[in-house]
Coordinates of C-alpha atoms in Angstrom, one line a residue:
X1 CA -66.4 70.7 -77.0
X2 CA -65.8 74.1 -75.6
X3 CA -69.8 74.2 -74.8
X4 CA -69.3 71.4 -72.4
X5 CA -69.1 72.4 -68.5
X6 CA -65.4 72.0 -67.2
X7 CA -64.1 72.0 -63.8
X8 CA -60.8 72.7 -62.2
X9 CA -58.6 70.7 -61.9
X10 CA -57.9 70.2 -57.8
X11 CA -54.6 70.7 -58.3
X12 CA -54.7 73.9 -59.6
X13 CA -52.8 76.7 -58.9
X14 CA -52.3 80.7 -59.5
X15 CA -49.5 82.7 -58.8
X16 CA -50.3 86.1 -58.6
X17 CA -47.0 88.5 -59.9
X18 CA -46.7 91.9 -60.2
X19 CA -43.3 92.8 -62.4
X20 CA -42.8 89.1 -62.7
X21 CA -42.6 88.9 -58.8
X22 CA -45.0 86.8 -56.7
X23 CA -47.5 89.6 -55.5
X24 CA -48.1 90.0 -52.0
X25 CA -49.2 93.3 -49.8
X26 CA -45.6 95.3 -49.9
X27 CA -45.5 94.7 -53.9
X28 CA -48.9 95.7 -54.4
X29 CA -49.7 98.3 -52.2
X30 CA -48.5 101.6 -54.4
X31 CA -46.2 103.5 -51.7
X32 CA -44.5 100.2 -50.2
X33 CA -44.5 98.4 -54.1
X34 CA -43.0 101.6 -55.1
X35 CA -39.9 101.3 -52.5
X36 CA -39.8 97.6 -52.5
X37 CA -39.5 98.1 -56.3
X38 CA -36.5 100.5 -56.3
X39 CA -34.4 99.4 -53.0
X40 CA -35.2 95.3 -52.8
X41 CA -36.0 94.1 -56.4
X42 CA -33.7 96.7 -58.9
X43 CA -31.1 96.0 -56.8
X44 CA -31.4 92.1 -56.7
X45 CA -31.7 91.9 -60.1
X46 CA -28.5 94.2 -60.7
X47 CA -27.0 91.9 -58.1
X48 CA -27.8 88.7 -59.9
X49 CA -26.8 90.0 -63.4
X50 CA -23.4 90.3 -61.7
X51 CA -22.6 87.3 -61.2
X52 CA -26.0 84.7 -61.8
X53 CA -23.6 81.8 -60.5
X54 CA -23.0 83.1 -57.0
X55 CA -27.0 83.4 -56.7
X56 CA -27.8 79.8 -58.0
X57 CA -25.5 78.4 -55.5
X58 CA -26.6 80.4 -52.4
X59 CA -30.2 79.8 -53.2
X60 CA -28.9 76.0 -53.0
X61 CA -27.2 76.3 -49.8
X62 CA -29.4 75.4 -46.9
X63 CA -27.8 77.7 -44.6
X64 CA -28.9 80.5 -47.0
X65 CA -32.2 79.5 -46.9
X66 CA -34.9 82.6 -47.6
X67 CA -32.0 85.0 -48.6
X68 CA -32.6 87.5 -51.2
X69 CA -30.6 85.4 -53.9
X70 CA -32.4 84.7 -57.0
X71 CA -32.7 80.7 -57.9
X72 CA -33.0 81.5 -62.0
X73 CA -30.4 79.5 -63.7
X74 CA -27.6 81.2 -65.9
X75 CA -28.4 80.4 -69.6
X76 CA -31.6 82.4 -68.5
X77 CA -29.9 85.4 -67.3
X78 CA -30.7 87.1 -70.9
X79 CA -34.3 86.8 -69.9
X80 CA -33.7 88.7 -66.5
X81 CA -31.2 91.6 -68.4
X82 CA -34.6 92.0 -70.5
X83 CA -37.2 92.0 -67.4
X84 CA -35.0 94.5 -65.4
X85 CA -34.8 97.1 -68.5
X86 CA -38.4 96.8 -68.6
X87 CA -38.7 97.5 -65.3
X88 CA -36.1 100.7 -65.4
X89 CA -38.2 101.7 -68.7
X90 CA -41.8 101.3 -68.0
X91 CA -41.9 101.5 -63.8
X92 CA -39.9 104.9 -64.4
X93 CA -43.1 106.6 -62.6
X94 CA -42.7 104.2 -59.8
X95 CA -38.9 104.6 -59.2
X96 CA -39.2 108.7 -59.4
X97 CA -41.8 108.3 -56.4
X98 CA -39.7 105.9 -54.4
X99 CA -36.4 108.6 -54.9
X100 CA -39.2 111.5 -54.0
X101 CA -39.8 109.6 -50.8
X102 CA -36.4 109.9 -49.9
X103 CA -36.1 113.2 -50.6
X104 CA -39.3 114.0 -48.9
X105 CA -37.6 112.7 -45.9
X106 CA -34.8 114.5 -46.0
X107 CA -36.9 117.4 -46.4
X108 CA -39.0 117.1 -43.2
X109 CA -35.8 115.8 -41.4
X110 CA -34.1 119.2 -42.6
X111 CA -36.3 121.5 -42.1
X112 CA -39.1 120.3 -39.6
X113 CA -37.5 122.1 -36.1
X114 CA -40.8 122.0 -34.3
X115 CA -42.2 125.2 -36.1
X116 CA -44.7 125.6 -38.2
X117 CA -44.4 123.2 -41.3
X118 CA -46.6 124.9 -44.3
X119 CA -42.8 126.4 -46.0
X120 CA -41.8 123.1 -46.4
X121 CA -45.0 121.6 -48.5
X122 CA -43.9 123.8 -51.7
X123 CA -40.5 122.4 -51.6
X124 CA -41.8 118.7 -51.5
X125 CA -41.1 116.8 -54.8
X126 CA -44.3 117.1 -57.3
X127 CA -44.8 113.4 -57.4
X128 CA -46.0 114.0 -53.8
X129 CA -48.1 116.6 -54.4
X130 CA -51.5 115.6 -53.3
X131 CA -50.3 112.6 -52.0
X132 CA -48.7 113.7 -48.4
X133 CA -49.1 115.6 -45.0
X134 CA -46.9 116.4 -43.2
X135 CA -47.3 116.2 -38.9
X136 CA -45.9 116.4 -35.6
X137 CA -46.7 113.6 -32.8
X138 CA -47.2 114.8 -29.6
X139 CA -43.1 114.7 -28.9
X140 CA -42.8 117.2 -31.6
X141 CA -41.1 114.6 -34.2
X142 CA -42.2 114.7 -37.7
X143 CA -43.6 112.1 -40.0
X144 CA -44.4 111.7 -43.5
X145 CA -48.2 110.6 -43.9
X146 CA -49.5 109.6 -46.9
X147 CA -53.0 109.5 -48.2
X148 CA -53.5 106.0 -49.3
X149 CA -57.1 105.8 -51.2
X150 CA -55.1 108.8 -53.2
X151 CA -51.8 106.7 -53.9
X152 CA -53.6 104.2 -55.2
X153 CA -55.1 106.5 -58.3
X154 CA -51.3 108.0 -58.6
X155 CA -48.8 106.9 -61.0
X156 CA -47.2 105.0 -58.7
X157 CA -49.9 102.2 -58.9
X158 CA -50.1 100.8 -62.1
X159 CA -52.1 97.6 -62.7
X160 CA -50.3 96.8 -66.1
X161 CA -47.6 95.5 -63.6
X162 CA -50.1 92.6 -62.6
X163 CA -50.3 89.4 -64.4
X164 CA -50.9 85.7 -62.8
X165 CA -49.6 82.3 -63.9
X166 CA -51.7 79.5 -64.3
X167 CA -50.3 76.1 -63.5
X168 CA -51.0 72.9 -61.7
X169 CA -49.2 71.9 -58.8
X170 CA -46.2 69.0 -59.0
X171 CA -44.9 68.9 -55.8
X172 CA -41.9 70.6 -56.4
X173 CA -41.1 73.0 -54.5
X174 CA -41.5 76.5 -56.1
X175 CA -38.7 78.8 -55.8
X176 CA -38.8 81.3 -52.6
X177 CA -41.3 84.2 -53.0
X178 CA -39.3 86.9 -52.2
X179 CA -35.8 86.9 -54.3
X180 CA -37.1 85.1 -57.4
X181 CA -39.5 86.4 -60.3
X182 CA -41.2 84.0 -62.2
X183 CA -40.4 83.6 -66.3
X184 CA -42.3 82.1 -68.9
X185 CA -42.1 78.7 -69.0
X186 CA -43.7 75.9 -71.0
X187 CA -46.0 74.5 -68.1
X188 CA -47.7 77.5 -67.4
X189 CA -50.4 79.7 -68.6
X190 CA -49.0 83.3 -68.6
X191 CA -52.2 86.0 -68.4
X192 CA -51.2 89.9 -68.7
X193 CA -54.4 90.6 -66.4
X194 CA -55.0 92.9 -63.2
X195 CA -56.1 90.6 -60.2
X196 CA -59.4 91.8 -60.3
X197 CA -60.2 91.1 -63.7
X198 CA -63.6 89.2 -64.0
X199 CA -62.5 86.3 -65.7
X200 CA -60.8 85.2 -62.8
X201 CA -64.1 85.2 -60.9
X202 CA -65.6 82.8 -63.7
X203 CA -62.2 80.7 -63.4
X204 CA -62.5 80.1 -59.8
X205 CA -66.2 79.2 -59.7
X206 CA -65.4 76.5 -61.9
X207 CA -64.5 74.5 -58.6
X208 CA -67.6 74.5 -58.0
X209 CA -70.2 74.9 -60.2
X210 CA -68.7 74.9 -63.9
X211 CA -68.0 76.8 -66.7
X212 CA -67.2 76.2 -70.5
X213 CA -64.2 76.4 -72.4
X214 CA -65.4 78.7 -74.2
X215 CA -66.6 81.7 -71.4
X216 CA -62.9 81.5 -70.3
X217 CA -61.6 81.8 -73.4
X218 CA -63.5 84.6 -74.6
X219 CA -63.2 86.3 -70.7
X220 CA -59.1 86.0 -70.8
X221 CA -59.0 86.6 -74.9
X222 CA -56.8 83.4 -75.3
X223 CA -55.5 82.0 -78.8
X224 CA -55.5 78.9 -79.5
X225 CA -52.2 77.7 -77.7
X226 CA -53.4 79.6 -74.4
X227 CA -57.2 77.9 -74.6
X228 CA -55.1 74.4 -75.3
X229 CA -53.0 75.1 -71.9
X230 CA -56.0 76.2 -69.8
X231 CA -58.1 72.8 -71.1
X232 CA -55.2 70.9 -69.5
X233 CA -56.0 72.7 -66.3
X234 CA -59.5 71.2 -66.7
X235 CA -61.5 68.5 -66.1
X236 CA -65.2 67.0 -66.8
X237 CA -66.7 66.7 -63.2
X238 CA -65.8 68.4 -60.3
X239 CA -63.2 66.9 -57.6
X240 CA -64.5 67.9 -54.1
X241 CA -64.6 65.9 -50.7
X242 CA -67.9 64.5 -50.0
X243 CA -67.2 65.3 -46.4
X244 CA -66.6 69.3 -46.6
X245 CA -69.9 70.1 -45.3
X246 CA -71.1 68.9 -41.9
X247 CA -75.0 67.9 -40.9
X248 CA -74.8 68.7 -37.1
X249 CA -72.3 70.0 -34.3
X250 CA -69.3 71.6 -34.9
X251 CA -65.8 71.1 -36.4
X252 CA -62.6 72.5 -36.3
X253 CA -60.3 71.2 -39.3
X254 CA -56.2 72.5 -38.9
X255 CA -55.3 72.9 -43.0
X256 CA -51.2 73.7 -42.1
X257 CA -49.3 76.9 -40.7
X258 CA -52.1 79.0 -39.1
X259 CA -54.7 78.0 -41.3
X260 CA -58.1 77.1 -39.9
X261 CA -61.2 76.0 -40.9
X262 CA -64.3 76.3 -38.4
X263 CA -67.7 75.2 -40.0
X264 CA -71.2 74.2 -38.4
X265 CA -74.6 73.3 -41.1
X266 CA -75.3 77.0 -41.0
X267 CA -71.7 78.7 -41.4
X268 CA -68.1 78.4 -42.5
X269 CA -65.0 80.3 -41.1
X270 CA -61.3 80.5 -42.0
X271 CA -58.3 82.0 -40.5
X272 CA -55.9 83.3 -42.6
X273 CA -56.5 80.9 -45.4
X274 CA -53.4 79.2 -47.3
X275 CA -54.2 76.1 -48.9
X276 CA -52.2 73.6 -50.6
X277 CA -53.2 72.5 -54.2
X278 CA -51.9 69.0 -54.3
X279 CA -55.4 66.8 -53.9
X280 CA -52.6 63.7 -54.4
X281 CA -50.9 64.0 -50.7
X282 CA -52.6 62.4 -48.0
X283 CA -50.7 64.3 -45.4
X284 CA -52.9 67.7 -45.5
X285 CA -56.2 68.9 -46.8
X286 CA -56.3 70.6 -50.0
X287 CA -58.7 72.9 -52.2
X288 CA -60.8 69.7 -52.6
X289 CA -61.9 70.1 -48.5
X290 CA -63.0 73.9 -48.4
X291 CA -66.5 74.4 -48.0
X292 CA -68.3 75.7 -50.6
X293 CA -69.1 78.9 -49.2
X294 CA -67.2 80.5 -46.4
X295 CA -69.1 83.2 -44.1
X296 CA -66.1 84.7 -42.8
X297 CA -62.1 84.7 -43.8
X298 CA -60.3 86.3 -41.0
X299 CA -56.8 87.9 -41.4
X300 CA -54.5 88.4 -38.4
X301 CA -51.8 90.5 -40.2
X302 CA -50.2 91.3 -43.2
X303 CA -47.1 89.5 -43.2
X304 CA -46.7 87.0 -46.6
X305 CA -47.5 83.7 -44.9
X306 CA -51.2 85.6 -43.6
X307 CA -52.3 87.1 -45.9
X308 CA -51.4 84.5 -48.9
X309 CA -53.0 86.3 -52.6
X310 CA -52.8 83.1 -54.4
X311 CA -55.5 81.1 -51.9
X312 CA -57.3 84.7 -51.7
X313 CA -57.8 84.8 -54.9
X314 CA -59.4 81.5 -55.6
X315 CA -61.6 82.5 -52.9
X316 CA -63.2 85.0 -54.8
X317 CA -67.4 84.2 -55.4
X318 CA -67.4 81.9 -53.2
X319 CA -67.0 84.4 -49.6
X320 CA -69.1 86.5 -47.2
X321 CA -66.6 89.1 -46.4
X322 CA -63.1 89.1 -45.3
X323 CA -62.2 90.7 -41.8
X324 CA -58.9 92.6 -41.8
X325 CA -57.7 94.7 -39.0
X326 CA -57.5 98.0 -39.4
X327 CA -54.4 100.2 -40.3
X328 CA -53.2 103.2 -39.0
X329 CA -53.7 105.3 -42.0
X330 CA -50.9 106.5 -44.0
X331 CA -47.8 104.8 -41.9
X332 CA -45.3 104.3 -44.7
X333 CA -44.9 100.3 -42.5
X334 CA -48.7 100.1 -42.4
X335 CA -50.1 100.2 -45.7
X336 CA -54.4 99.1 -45.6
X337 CA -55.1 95.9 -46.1
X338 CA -58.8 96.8 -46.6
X339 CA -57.8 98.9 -49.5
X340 CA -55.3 96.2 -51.2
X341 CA -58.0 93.2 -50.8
X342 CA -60.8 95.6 -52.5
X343 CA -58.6 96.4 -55.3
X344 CA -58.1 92.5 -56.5
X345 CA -62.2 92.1 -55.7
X346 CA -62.9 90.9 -52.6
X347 CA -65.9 92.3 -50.2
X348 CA -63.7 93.5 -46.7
X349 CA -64.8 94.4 -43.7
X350 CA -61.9 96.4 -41.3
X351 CA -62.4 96.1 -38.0
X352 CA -60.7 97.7 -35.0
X353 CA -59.9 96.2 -31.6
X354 CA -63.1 94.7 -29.8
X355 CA -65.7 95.1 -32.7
X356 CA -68.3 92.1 -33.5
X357 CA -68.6 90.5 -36.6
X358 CA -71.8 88.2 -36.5
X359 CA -72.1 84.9 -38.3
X360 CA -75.2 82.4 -38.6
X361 CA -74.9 80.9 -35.4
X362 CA -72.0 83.3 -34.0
X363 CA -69.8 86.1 -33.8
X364 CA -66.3 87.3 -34.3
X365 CA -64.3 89.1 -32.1
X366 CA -61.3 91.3 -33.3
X367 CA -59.0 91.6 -30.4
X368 CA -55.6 93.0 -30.0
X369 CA -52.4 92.1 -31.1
X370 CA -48.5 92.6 -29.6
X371 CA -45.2 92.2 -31.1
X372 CA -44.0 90.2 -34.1
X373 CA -43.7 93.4 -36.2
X374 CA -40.1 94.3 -35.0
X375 CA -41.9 97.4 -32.8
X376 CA -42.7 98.9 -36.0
X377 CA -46.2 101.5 -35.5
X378 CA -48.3 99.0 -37.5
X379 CA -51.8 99.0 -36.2
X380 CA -53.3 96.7 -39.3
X381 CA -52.8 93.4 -37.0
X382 CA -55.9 91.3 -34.9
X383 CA -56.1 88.2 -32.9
X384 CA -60.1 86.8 -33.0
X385 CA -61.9 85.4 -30.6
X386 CA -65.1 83.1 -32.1
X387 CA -68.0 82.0 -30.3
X388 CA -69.4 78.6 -32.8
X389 CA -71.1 75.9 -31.9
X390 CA -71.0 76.5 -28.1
X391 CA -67.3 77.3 -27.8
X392 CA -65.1 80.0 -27.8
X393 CA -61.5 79.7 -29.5
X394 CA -58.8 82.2 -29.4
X395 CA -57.0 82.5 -32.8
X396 CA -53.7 84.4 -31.6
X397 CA -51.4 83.7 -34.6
X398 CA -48.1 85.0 -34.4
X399 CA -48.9 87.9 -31.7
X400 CA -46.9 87.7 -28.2
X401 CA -47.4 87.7 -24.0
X402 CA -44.9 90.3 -23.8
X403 CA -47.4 91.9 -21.7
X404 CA -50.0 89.3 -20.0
X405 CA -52.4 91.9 -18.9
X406 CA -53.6 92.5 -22.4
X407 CA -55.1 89.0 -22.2
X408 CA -56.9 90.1 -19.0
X409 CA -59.2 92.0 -20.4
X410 CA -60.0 90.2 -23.7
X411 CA -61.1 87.6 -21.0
X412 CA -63.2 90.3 -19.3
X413 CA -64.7 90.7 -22.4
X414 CA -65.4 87.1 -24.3
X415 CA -65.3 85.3 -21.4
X416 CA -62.8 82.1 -20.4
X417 CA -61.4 80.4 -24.2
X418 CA -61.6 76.9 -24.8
X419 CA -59.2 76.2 -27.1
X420 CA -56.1 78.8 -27.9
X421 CA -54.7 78.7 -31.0
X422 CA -51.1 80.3 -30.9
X423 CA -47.8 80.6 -32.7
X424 CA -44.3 80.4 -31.0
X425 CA -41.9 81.5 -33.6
X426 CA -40.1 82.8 -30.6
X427 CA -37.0 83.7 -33.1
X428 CA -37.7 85.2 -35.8
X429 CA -36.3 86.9 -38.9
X430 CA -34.7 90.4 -37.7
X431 CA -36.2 93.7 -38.9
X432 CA -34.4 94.3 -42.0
X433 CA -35.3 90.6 -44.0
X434 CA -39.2 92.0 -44.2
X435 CA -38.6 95.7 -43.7
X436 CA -35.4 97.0 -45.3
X437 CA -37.2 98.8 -47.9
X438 CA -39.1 100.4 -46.0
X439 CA -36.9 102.3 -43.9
X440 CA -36.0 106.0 -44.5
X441 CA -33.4 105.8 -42.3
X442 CA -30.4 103.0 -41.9
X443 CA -30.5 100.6 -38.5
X444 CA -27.6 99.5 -37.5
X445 CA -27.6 95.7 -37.6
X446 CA -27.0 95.1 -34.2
X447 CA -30.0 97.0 -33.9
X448 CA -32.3 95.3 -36.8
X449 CA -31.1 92.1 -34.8
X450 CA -32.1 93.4 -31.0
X451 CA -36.1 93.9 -33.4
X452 CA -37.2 90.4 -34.7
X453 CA -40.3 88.7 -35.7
X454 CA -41.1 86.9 -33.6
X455 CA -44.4 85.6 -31.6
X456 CA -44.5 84.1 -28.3
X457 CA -41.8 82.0 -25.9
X458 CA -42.8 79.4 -23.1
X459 CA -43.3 81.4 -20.9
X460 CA -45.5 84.2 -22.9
X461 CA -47.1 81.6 -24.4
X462 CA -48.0 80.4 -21.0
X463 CA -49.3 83.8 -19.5
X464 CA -51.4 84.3 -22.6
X465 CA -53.5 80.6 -21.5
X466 CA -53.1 82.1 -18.1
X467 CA -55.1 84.9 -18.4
X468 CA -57.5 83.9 -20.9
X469 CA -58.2 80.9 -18.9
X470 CA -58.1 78.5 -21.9
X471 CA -58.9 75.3 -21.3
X472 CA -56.4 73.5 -24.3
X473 CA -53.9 74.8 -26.4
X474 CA -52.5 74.3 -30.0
X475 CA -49.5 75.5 -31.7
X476 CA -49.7 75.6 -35.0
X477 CA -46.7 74.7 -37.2
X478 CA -44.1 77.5 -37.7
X479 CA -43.4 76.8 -41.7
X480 CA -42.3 73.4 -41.0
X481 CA -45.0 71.8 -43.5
X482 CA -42.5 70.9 -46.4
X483 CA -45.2 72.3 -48.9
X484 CA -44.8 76.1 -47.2
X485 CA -41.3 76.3 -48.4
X486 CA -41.5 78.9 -51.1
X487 CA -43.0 80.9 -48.7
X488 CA -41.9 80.1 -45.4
X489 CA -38.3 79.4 -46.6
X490 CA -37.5 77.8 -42.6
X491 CA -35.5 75.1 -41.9
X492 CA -35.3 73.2 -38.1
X493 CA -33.7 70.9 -36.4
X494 CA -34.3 69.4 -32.8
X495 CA -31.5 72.3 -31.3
X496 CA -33.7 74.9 -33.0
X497 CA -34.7 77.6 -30.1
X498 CA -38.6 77.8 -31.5
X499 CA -38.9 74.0 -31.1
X500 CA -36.9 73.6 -27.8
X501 CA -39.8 76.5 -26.3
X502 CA -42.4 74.9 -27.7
X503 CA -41.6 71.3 -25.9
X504 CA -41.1 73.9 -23.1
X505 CA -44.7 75.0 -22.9
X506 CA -46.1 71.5 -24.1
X507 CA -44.2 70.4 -20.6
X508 CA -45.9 73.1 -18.2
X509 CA -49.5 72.4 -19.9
X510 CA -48.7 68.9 -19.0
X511 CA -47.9 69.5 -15.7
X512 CA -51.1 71.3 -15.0
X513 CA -53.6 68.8 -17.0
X514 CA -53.9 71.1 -19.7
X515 CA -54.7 69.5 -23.5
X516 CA -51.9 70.2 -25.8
X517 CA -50.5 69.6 -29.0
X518 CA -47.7 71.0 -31.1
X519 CA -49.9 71.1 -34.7
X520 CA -48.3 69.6 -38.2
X521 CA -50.0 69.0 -41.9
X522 CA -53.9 68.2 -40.5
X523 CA -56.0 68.0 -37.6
X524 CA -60.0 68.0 -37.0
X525 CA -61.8 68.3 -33.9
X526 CA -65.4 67.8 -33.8
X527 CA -68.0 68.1 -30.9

């Protein structure tokens, strides 16, 4: 039996964890996992261990919704006392480097006056060494930079952290991404394996094209009880949509939150992919509808809901390259996202404002994008402008109109846009729910409040079509598809702010004969 091709099943899932936690950029990314590790997830555990009923019941409470309260109940609070003593014992290396961050900082804060700075390298903590430079900017204030590509052969990356769980999706809605590591449990398939292992690969091509039993057994080292678990997960012919590939023309499918999927005969492209694995609902396309091969995967930025490791993964063999913006280079808020995604084994190309990625057929267009990172320096962010199948489409995610003239020139440059695709969630979280680790030095909250999240109003939204001259506009769902919870953790209502500017701007795109549509679940457009 085990010689026998197998398929996955189309509702399979993967949850990628480092430290038990779902993985994403800042808990993978050495320096930013290192801090996340020591201020966000210690802590919350500590927290927890305190007093597990107080976090059950907030994680219940609507009103908390996307706290930092973790949903584990509390006859398995014995198995989190035992995860965060592992954590204290064997991420020892990682906690020293976050403290020697600090310290670092206080260093440079000290004794960085605007002369020269070489005195103050030998007194830098000797996890740093090798690691750091020190700077001015041109206003004489000192920063910390950190050589990344170096970080990531330090101590403080360690890929025994990463492991992924192998399950198939129910519908139930997993528990929030942020506050809540993941135990063992009896309908998953625990494997203590770093995300670019190989046997993933071989996994994931079984979509397509098949595999046996047996090559995953052997390639993941199972026993018998782990090969029995990952045969439930498969199946004896493939499960794919007949309709995923098109003959002629062009098509545009809308997969949920800012998810898209542009194909003609002779390519396939995808925006920030994040793809639901329940082939049962009828409401949204799943796995089953990707294409088999995807030219281009475009990321806009690295927020959690972007740049989404669990689709990325199952991507893996079956992708051109993956275009990421490029970062700043040693921010502490702007770790690479070219350097993260070629460390779980995927082929990147980083781009900077205004570069041309061709396509059969086409070309990609990074082009810039403002706000939504609480005016945080980070540089790793992109809108795209793509040129298939006779049209151009503006894919401007989260970014903002706070300044209109921007859009000017990216129509002097790709020429007008005939369908924008942009996100107004005009309210967002504040600085300190994505950033808090991250900062060296407390914010007042007043002040993390005054520095949110958030993408375009009504009125941005409407100087961004404006300038580009778009001829249509969509506005793709803000978290409100009910199978984004564990990641998008929002909750609306017809008084919400986001959905009261988006009827706003649906109103003056009316008023001026302008095609548009507030986006939810699925959509498909074809000429």
């Amino acid at each position: 039996m085990s010689e026998e091709f197998r398929y996955l099943h189309p509702n399979f899932i993967i949850e990628p964890l480092v430290d038990g936690f779902y993985a994403w950029h800042h808990t993978v990314a050495p320096v930013q996992a290192s801090l996340n590790l020591a201020k966000l997830q210690v802590p919350m555990l500590e927290s927890y261990l305190q007093n597990p009923q107080v976090h059950v019941a907030a994680s219940s409470n609507p009103a908390l919704r996307g706290g930092f309260f973790v949903n584990i109940p509390e006859d398995r609070a014995g198995e989190v006392k035992d995860l965060l003593s592992r954590i204290k014992t064997e991420r020892a290396s990682m906690l020293r480097f976050a403290s020697a961050i600090a310290e670092a900082e206080e260093i440079l804060r000290q004794g960085a006056t605007g002369f020269g700075l070489d005195a103050l390298y030998p007194k830098l903590p000797t996890e740093l060494s090798g690691l750091v430079e020190l700077a001015y900017d041109t206003s004489n204030q000192p920063t910390l930079r950190f050589i990344e590509p170096a970080a990531y052969m330090s101590p403080a990356y360690l890929e025994d952290r990463q492991s992924v769980q192998l399950s198939l999706e129910t519908g139930v809605e997993r528990p929030f991404i942020l506050s809540t590591p993941r135990l063992p449990s009896e309908t998953v398939l625990d494997l203590p394996i770093p995300f670019r292992h190989e046997g993933l690969s071989e996994l994931f091509r079984a979509r397509i094209h098949g595999t046996t039993l047996g090559a995953l057994r052997e390639a993941f080292e199972l026993d018998d009880a782990g090969a029995a678990r990952l045969d439930s997960m498969l199946i004896d012919a493939p499960d794919l949509a007949p309709d995923r590939h098109i003959d002629s023309g062009a098509r545009i499918r809308y997969f949920g939150h800012a998810c898209l999927v542009m194909q003609t005969p002779e390519a396939a492209l995808v925006t920030d992919p994040f793809i639901n694995g329940d082939s049962t609902a009828t409401d949204r396309y799943t796995y089953r509808d990707l294409p088999d091969y995807i030219d281009v995967v475009m990321i806009t930025h690295g927020h959690q809901d972007h740049i989404v490791l669990e689709t990325l993964l199952q991507l893996r063999g079956r992708v051109g390259t993956v275009v990421v913006p490029r970062s700043s280079r040693g921010n502490l808020c702007d770790p690479s996202l070219a350097l993260y995604l070629e460390r779980v084994g995927l082929p990147v190309t980083e781009v900077d404002d205004f570069a041309e990625v061709e396509f059969p057929g086409g070309k990609v267009t990074a082009t810039p994008f403002l706000g939504e990172h609480a005016d945080l320096d980070i540089r790793a962010k992109s809108t795209y402008c793509v040129r298939i199948g006779g049209k151009t489409l503006f894919v401007g995610a989260d970014s903002s109109g706070i300044d209109p003239g921007l859009y000017r020139y990216m129509r002097e440059h790709v020429g007008e846009v005939d369908i924008a695709f942009l996100g107004m969630e005009c309210a967002g979280a504040p600085l300190t729910w994505l950033y808090q680790a991250l900062l060296t030095r407390p914010v007042t909250k007043k002040m993390s409040d005054s520095r949110t999240l958030s993408g375009s109003n009504a009125a941005q939204a409407a100087a961004i079509m404006e300038e580009l001259g778009a001829h249509e506009a969509c506005i793709y769902a803000m978290g409100e598809e009910s199978w984004l919870g564990h990641v998008m953790a929002t909750s609306y209502n017809e008084d919400s702010y986001q959905l009261q500017q988006i009827d706003e701007f649906l109103s003056w795109c009316g008023d001026r004969g302008i095609p548009a549509e507030h986006l939810y679940g699925q959509r498909e457009w074809r000429w």
